Structure formats: structure tokens, C-alpha cells
Amino acid sequence: MEGHEAAGFHSNQKLHQVISLITSPSSREEGLISEITWWSFWLVGMKTCSLLYVHVVISGPSVSPQIDKSQQSKDSVFFRDGVRRVDFVLSYIDDKDGERKQERRREYEANLEKAGLELETEDKSESEDGKTYFLKIHAPWEVLATYADVLKIKVPFKANDIPNHTEIPMNWLSTPFRLPDHIMHPEPDFFTAPFNKSKSDFFLIDDKETFFPPSTRNRIVYYILARCPYYKGDHGDKDKKGIKRLLNNGTYTSAFPLHDCRYWTRSRDLNCESERYNLYKYWARFLCFFKEQPLNLIRKYYGEKIGIYFAWLGFYTEMLFFAAVVGVICFIYGLLTYSENEWSYEICSEEIGGKIVMCPLCDKKCGYWKLNSTCNSSWQSHLFDNVGTVFFAIFMGIWVTLFLEFWKRRQARLEYEWDLVDFEEEQQQLQLRPEYETKCTNRRLNRITQEMEPYLPITSKCARTCLSGATVLFWISLIIACIIGVIAYRLAVYAAFASIMKDSPTNNLQVVGSLITPQLATSVTASCINFVIIMILNLMYERVAIWITDMEIPKTHLEYENKLTVKMFLFQFVNYYSSCFYVAFFKGKFVGYPGDYAYMFGSHLRNEECDPGGCLIELTTQLVIVMTGKQVWGNIQEALVPWLMNWWGSRRSRSHPESLYSRWEQDHDLQSFGQLGLFYEYLEMVIQFGFITLFVASFPLAPLLALFNNIIEIRVDAWKFTTQFRRPVAAKAHSIGAWAEILSGVAVLSVVTNAFIVAFTSDMIPRLVYMYAYSSDSGISMKGYINDSLSVFNISEIPDRSRPEDGENPSWYRDYRYPPGHEKQYSHTMKFWHILAAKLAFIIIMEHVVFLVKFFVAWMIPDVPSEVKARIKRERYLVQEYLHNYEVEKLKMQLSQNGHSECTCTPMIYPSLTKHEVLSECL
């Protein structure tokens, strides 16, 4: 047997020498060979020999030797032998002056082979651009089993025997929304346990080639790639390791796992799962918008981290449905009570509103105006400023709590179903970032590993943190300065609009002419300008936030993401919400009165006033423009930009047949899904969450707009992941991370903001105070409210710089002050203090009621369902029982086989790899 193996080895060695000779550059230059076709490659027998057929065509000289690819389809996820699966692909361009890069690649690939990986290179002559090499990587069973043990990957050992008794009443109603069972449940339900290579027969291994799914395989390979060194020998620079550093220094141009097929058709290879096609057919197409999401298939294909994002987004969208229904009911209530709006009748009446002359809203340019000119805005304001607003604000405070608590339960169920119960994120995130290792030149002894490791001195860390904080404050100040600029625009342009519309030229316009007022024109144009400024600052600050986070040199990936999350959310919070906060809580609150107006920073620009109907309708306008504009722009940007880039990048390949366009080239032409890809998806949704909670009292239809957007968002994200991005490396995550804490903070703040909006922005409290305390009628009535809410001023006392050219005496303004001639003229009346006390009392009562209900609901709803707790305990019990029985049976077999002979030793856990070849991190 040994002789045959030696003969086979020598014959193979000679054959490879011949192949090297005929394919050498000198042979090509002499024109001896113009075409080489690899017909087939078989592994024959018990690793004794290899049979390789080479077809050599000798002809005249050729300009560019090209491998004939028409004989074999390249749209495959396997090596040339058709057996070994491609688990990962690295690409690079061989530069003329890249000797150092070649050396790094040579050492890196040699170390990968030492770690047990199998490599196969596609020559640049086979690529469409003629410049790119593709290195295909395959992990054999020994490597997969070894690192599955290292990573403690859970695998099945017994079918789940706990019956599922969860029956939904009237379940047949959900039939149109369901997907086929093989899509919703691509794998049977098993009890799982961490893999142990020494006990491999304990687990349900039917086929070693398919036991680990492709997502687990690429995760294991990436684990090796991220830790494999590229220095020579055992005494090189230990910082020179990892694919990330090789990508950063240009040694490789990309690194990615392969999609399993084209998204619009199944793979021709029966051994290929075609899961990408199933995801596109049942999930990514927009016509599936009413269907449930195949979360288990998403998790199986993309990994738990992306799966948990889509699970959260889907659950958030489901909960939005209930908020949207209640919001629509409140809006309909405003429509139905439209005719009962007594104060609007008084404003529009010629007998009341037509005889009330109001003080000018700006200096010089603005004239006196009749109260009934605000008739339309008063009717519009009633749609949102009614009793239903108070109810909806309280409801949303409770809805937020229910959303967060029920998500915890859904998350706990997913943790169990996806084998994340005992997952410790620290094990995944404690790996040092390559940038940290590069920039930290100081070393100190790690007390745990007793090895020298890089660290950042405390002085440098404090200096970087202070600089980072100063940069964040500077950019937040820049946002506030821009908002002040928009406010100045509002003040300046209002006078211009008032002057232009003095003779009401817009009334000539049909339908909308009567609706256009200086207030509306100012509000809409200012909101549009504010939205443009928001988007520009957003693009600029994204780069600044990444730059200052890089400057802080976070130690781990988890620390990096958390620091960037805080900076980005803080900036986005100020950027998107500052204009809404201004309209809600500052506009019209610091105006003064006609004889003593307040001016912006001592300038000639007078502070804005609210309409007699209140500032709520303007807050609604601001919210609709910013929220809707952001959502529409975000969806267009998410869908259009990657599609255009992919269309441009693959323009050469579209003219070639499918068999010539290899799977690795197809994926190479797609966009890379970066490490922070999910970060921006979460950020977009959390900002939207702020809009529908912080200011929802001003616009009950906000949840409905968010619901429509999210239905589109889910399918746009699914389409983007499935068709426009390379397949991401599978990663584990048991929760949505730091975003859960941010959502909880926004939920608490929303109770406060909505209470203040109802109390100070809307006119609900002054109306209720008048109805129950000051109504002139014997019964509860709103008659006379308009006259009661206005104060009188003698226009002869208006300063010259504020006085218009002509006017009528007396004039009215919106406030609660004593009239001229009174001993306390122009000072606040007792009614003002009564209303202020009522507003403060409402805020306190509403906050306490909502917070009590929130805490009670949170206490009543357990975070982990009882069924899930039972399953977890059952699984742990079975693992212990089955492992005990397994060890007992194994011991019996050893005793029966060995008889009275000496007992053999237990085999090593990693028999095929030496200790230093297992790339694990010891911390």
C-alpha cells in the first residue's frame, strides 16, 4: 500500500511539473500555447492519486491567452471539482509595484493553509476586467468541527418533543397573510447543545457536508480570516494579522461569502439550496407587502444579527397598526365635531370676528387686520386641536410601553428559537480592533493572558475624549445656529409676505387662493428650508461622527458601535427635532404686548406670535414636512443609489452569457454591506419613532404615515439585501443592543413633550377653563370665548417703530391683560394665572397617570413568556441527561471492546491540528 502511495505521489509530482512547464510565462511568450482548457478534476481512491486531464492546443502566437470557460458554467458555489463548497472569496489586483502586497498575500495564504483551509485561485485572465484575481476558500469538515467547538456553536442533538399549543382564535383570518410552511420553517425544530468535536456522534449528523449551514460556515471562515497572521515564522510582528488590516492596506480589495444563486432563478445545481431565490420570491418583492416575514429563513441565510433587525422592524410595524387606527379615529372625531366648533363660528362671524381689529403682527410693514381673516386656519386647527388630542396623547404614552414590553417577550422567544439563550456577546466583541492595535504603540501586561497587549495611555485617552466632546458641542451649536437663522428668516419674510398679500392678490387663485395666508406661506417655506438644511448637515455630520469616533480609538467593535451610536443619535436628535421644539414650546411664548414687544436678541426682528387658533396647526405642518420628506428621501436614496452603482459596475458583464459570468464575479460587482450597515437602518427607524411619539399630540395621523412608510421600508430593505448587496458575514446578536435603551429614553421623554404640547401649544386648557369657570351662559358653553381670550390696547401708545401707517382704535391682541385705563393696565389678569395653574396641573396629572400605567403594565407583563421558560429548562435538562447517558454508553462500549486489556486514553479534542494552529483568542 505504501508503495502505491509513493508511486502515485511521484507521478502526480511529475505531472504537475509538466503542467508548470507548459503554462509558464516563457512558453506563453514563445507562442507555444494559446489555449488551456481544464476539462475535469477527480479525486480517485483513498487519497492515493489524482487524475488530471489537460487539453493543450499548440498554435501560433496569441495576444492574450484565455481560458475557455464555455465548457463549464461558472455560476456555481463550488470549486472546480464540483464537490468542495466555496465558503469565502478574497479578491485582489496584482499591482506592478506591489511586491510588499504579494509577500503579505503569500504568507497569509500559507498560514490559512496551515490552519486547514483549502484554497483555489481564479486567474485574472478569467475575470471580466482582466485584472482581478479571485481566491476561493473552502473549510473542510475537520476545520469546521474544530472551530464549531471553539466558538461553542449550538447544533441539534434531539428533535423537539414539546407540543406547541399556541392556538390563535379565528386563525383562518390570517391565511391570506401566511407563507408556505417550508419557507416559514426551513428547518425542523430541535433541541440543541454546544458542539463538541470529541463527542460528534452525540449530535444528529446525517451528512457532514451539509451539517453546518452556509451562514455558519462563512462565520467560521471569517473567524479564521480575522485572526490569521501574515508574517513569516513564529517571531514576527503579532499585530500583523487579520483580513481587515489587509483590506485597509490594499493587499486584498474585497472579502465576502457568496450568494447561493441568482436572485431571480433557482440554481441549476441540485446541491445548492437556492435560499436567495426563495427570499426574493416570498419576501423581497413589493407584492408580498401584506405577507408575514420568513424570519427563520432570513436568520438561516443572513445570520441572527440581521434576522433580529427585521424581526424588530416587523414587530414595530405591526404595533404601529394599532396606533394608526386610534389616530385615524381621533382625526375622524375632529371631522365629525367640525360643526360644533363654536369659537371658529365666532371668528368667522361678521358680527364678532369681522368687527374685531387686531394689532399688527410685525413692525411697519404689517397693517391692522380683521380677526375673521384667520377663519380658515381656525377650522383647520380644530381637526387636530380637540378633546381627542388629549386622549390620543395619553394613549400613545401607554402604547409605547406596550410596544417595548411586548417586544421584550418577542425577543425572548427569538432568543430561544435561534439558540441565543446562553449567548455572551462579550465573547464576540472582545476582539481588538485592528485600528486599535495599529495606533496604540504602548504595551502592557495583560493579567489574564500574561501577554503583552497594546493600550492607550490615560492622558491620551482623556485628551481625545475632550476633543471629541468639544467637536460634538461645536456641531450641535452649528445646528442651533442654523435653526436661529431659519427663525430669523421666518421673522423677516413674514413682513414681506404680509406686505405682498396686503391687497390679497392670492385670492384670485382658484380653490387654494383663500387658504394662502402670510402665516401659512412663512411656515411652509421655512419648513422646506429647514428640511434642506437638515439633510445637508446630516451628510456632513455622518463623516464628522465617524472621524471623531475613529480619533477616540475605541478598543473593541462593541465599544466603537456604542460610541458612534451615542454621537449620531445626539446629533440627529438636535438636527431633526429642534425646529419642532421651537414651534411647540417657544414660538408665541415670549412676545410681550403691543406697547412692549420682545425682539430677537435686541435686533429689529420682532418675536413671532401664534395665530388666534394657536400654534398647533403650524407644528403639524412642520412635523408633516420634515417627517414625510425624510422618509421619502430615505427610501429613494436606499433603493436608487445601490441600484445605479451596481448597474454601472456590471455594465460590461451584461453582454456575456450566464455560464461565463461567475458567481464570485457577480457578487463582486454588488455593493459591500459595511460593518455599520445595520446601524443606519436602526437610526432611521429610531428617528421616525421619535417623530410619532414626541410630537404625536399635534398630528394623530403620524402613526399612519409611519405605518405606510414601514410597509415600504421592509420590502425596500429586503430587496436591497437580496439583490443589491453582497452577502454579509453571518453574525450573532441576541437583542437590538443600545437602541433598546434609546427607545426607552425617547418613550419617557414623549410623555413629557406631549403633556406640554397639550398644555401650552394647543388651546385645549384655556377653552376648558373658560367652559367650566368663566362661561357667561348658565350652562356649559363656549359662547363668548373669543372675546374673553383677547385683550384691548390703545394704538396711540404703540411706539413709532412698531406703528403702521394707518389704523383703527382700539385694537385687540391675544393675551390675558388688563385694558388701558385700568390701575393695572397691560399687566396679566387673574384669569392668566388661573389658566397657567390649570396647565401646570394638567401636566403633572397626565405625567403621573401615564407613568403609573406604564410602570403597572411593565410590571404585569413578564419579559420572558412562561412557555419559553419551560422550554429552556426542558432543553437544559435534556442536555444533561443525554450527555450522561452518552458517556455511560461510551464507557460500556470501551470496556466491552477492550476486555481486560489496558484502557486506552481519550483522543485529543483536536487530533488533526496542532495547538498553535487553532486560531482562538485568549483574553
Coordinates of N, CA and C in Angstrom, one line a residue, residues 34-40 55 57 64-76 78 80 120-134 136 262 268 652-666 669:
S34 N -1.8 28.6 -26.8 CA -2.8 29.7 -26.9 C -4.0 29.5 -26.1
E35 N -4.2 28.3 -25.7 CA -5.5 28.0 -25.0 C -5.3 26.7 -24.1
I36 N -5.7 26.8 -22.9 CA -5.7 25.7 -22.0 C -7.1 25.5 -21.4
T37 N -7.6 24.3 -21.6 CA -8.9 24.0 -21.1 C -8.8 23.0 -20.0
W38 N -9.3 23.3 -18.8 CA -9.4 22.4 -17.7 C -10.7 21.6 -17.9
W39 N -10.6 20.3 -18.3 CA -11.8 19.6 -18.6 C -12.4 19.0 -17.3
S40 N -11.6 18.4 -16.5 CA -12.2 17.9 -15.2 C -11.1 17.6 -14.2
H55 N -6.0 19.7 -21.7 CA -6.1 19.7 -23.1 C -5.2 20.9 -23.6
V57 N -3.6 23.1 -26.7 CA -3.7 23.4 -28.1 C -2.5 24.2 -28.5
S64 N -3.5 37.4 -26.1 CA -3.9 37.2 -24.7 C -4.4 35.8 -24.5
P65 N -3.7 35.0 -23.8 CA -4.2 33.6 -23.5 C -5.4 33.7 -22.7
Q66 N -6.5 32.9 -23.1 CA -7.8 33.0 -22.4 C -8.2 31.6 -22.1
I67 N -8.6 31.3 -20.9 CA -9.1 30.0 -20.6 C -10.6 29.9 -21.1
D68 N -10.8 28.8 -21.8 CA -12.1 28.5 -22.4 C -13.1 28.2 -21.3
K69 N -14.0 29.1 -21.0 CA -15.0 28.8 -19.9 C -16.3 28.4 -20.4
S70 N -16.5 28.2 -21.7 CA -17.7 27.7 -22.2 C -18.1 26.3 -21.9
Q71 N -17.1 25.5 -21.5 CA -17.3 24.1 -21.2 C -17.9 23.8 -19.9
Q72 N -17.8 24.8 -19.0 CA -18.3 24.6 -17.6 C -18.9 25.9 -17.1
S73 N -20.1 25.8 -16.5 CA -20.8 27.0 -16.0 C -20.1 27.5 -14.8
K74 N -19.8 28.8 -14.8 CA -19.2 29.5 -13.6 C -20.2 30.0 -12.6
D75 N -21.5 29.9 -12.9 CA -22.5 30.3 -11.9 C -22.7 29.2 -10.9
S76 N -21.6 29.0 -10.1 CA -21.6 27.9 -9.1 C -20.9 28.3 -7.9
F78 N -19.2 26.1 -6.0 CA -18.3 25.0 -5.7 C -17.0 25.2 -6.4
R80 N -13.7 23.8 -8.7 CA -13.7 23.2 -10.0 C -14.1 21.7 -10.0
E120 N -8.3 27.9 -3.7 CA -8.2 27.7 -5.2 C -8.3 29.1 -5.8
T121 N -7.4 29.4 -6.7 CA -7.3 30.8 -7.3 C -7.8 30.8 -8.7
E122 N -8.6 31.8 -9.0 CA -9.1 32.0 -10.3 C -8.2 33.1 -10.9
D123 N -7.5 32.8 -12.0 CA -6.5 33.7 -12.7 C -7.3 35.0 -13.2
K124 N -6.5 36.0 -13.2 CA -7.1 37.3 -13.7 C -7.5 37.2 -15.2
S125 N -7.0 36.3 -15.9 CA -7.4 36.1 -17.3 C -8.8 35.6 -17.4
E126 N -9.3 35.0 -16.3 CA -10.7 34.6 -16.3 C -11.7 35.6 -15.9
S127 N -11.2 36.7 -15.3 CA -12.1 37.8 -14.8 C -12.5 38.7 -16.0
E128 N -13.6 39.4 -15.9 CA -14.1 40.2 -16.9 C -13.2 41.4 -17.2
D129 N -12.6 42.0 -16.1 CA -11.8 43.1 -16.3 C -10.3 42.8 -16.7
G130 N -10.0 41.5 -16.6 CA -8.7 41.1 -16.9 C -7.6 41.5 -15.9
K131 N -8.0 42.0 -14.7 CA -7.1 42.4 -13.7 C -7.3 41.8 -12.3
T132 N -8.5 41.3 -12.1 CA -8.8 40.8 -10.7 C -8.6 39.3 -10.5
Y133 N -7.8 38.9 -9.5 CA -7.7 37.6 -9.1 C -8.8 37.3 -8.0
F134 N -9.3 36.0 -8.0 CA -10.3 35.6 -7.0 C -9.7 34.4 -6.3
K136 N -10.6 31.5 -3.8 CA -11.8 30.8 -3.3 C -11.3 30.0 -2.1
R262 N -28.5 33.1 -8.4 CA -29.1 34.4 -8.8 C -30.4 34.6 -8.1
R268 N -29.0 25.8 -10.9 CA -29.1 24.6 -11.7 C -28.5 23.4 -10.9
R652 N -20.3 45.8 -18.1 CA -19.5 45.0 -19.0 C -20.0 43.6 -19.1
S653 N -20.5 43.1 -18.0 CA -20.9 41.7 -17.9 C -22.2 41.4 -18.4
R654 N -23.1 42.4 -18.6 CA -24.5 42.1 -19.0 C -24.5 41.5 -20.4
S655 N -23.5 41.7 -21.2 CA -23.5 41.1 -22.6 C -23.0 39.7 -22.7
H656 N -22.5 39.1 -21.6 CA -22.0 37.8 -21.6 C -23.0 36.8 -21.2
P657 N -23.0 35.5 -21.6 CA -23.9 34.5 -21.2 C -23.7 34.2 -19.7
E658 N -24.7 33.6 -19.1 CA -24.6 33.3 -17.7 C -23.5 32.4 -17.3
S659 N -23.2 31.4 -18.2 CA -22.1 30.5 -17.9 C -20.7 31.1 -17.8
L660 N -20.6 32.3 -18.4 CA -19.3 33.0 -18.3 C -19.2 34.0 -17.2
Y661 N -20.3 34.3 -16.6 CA -20.4 35.3 -15.5 C -20.4 34.6 -14.2
S662 N -19.2 34.4 -13.6 CA -19.1 33.5 -12.5 C -19.8 34.1 -11.2
R663 N -20.1 33.2 -10.3 CA -20.8 33.6 -9.1 C -20.0 34.6 -8.3
W664 N -18.7 34.4 -8.2 CA -17.9 35.3 -7.4 C -17.8 36.7 -8.1
E665 N -17.8 36.7 -9.4 CA -17.7 38.0 -10.1 C -19.1 38.7 -10.0
Q666 N -20.2 38.0 -10.1 CA -21.5 38.6 -9.9 C -21.6 39.3 -8.5
D669 N -19.4 42.4 -8.1 CA -20.0 43.6 -8.7 C -21.0 44.3 -7.9

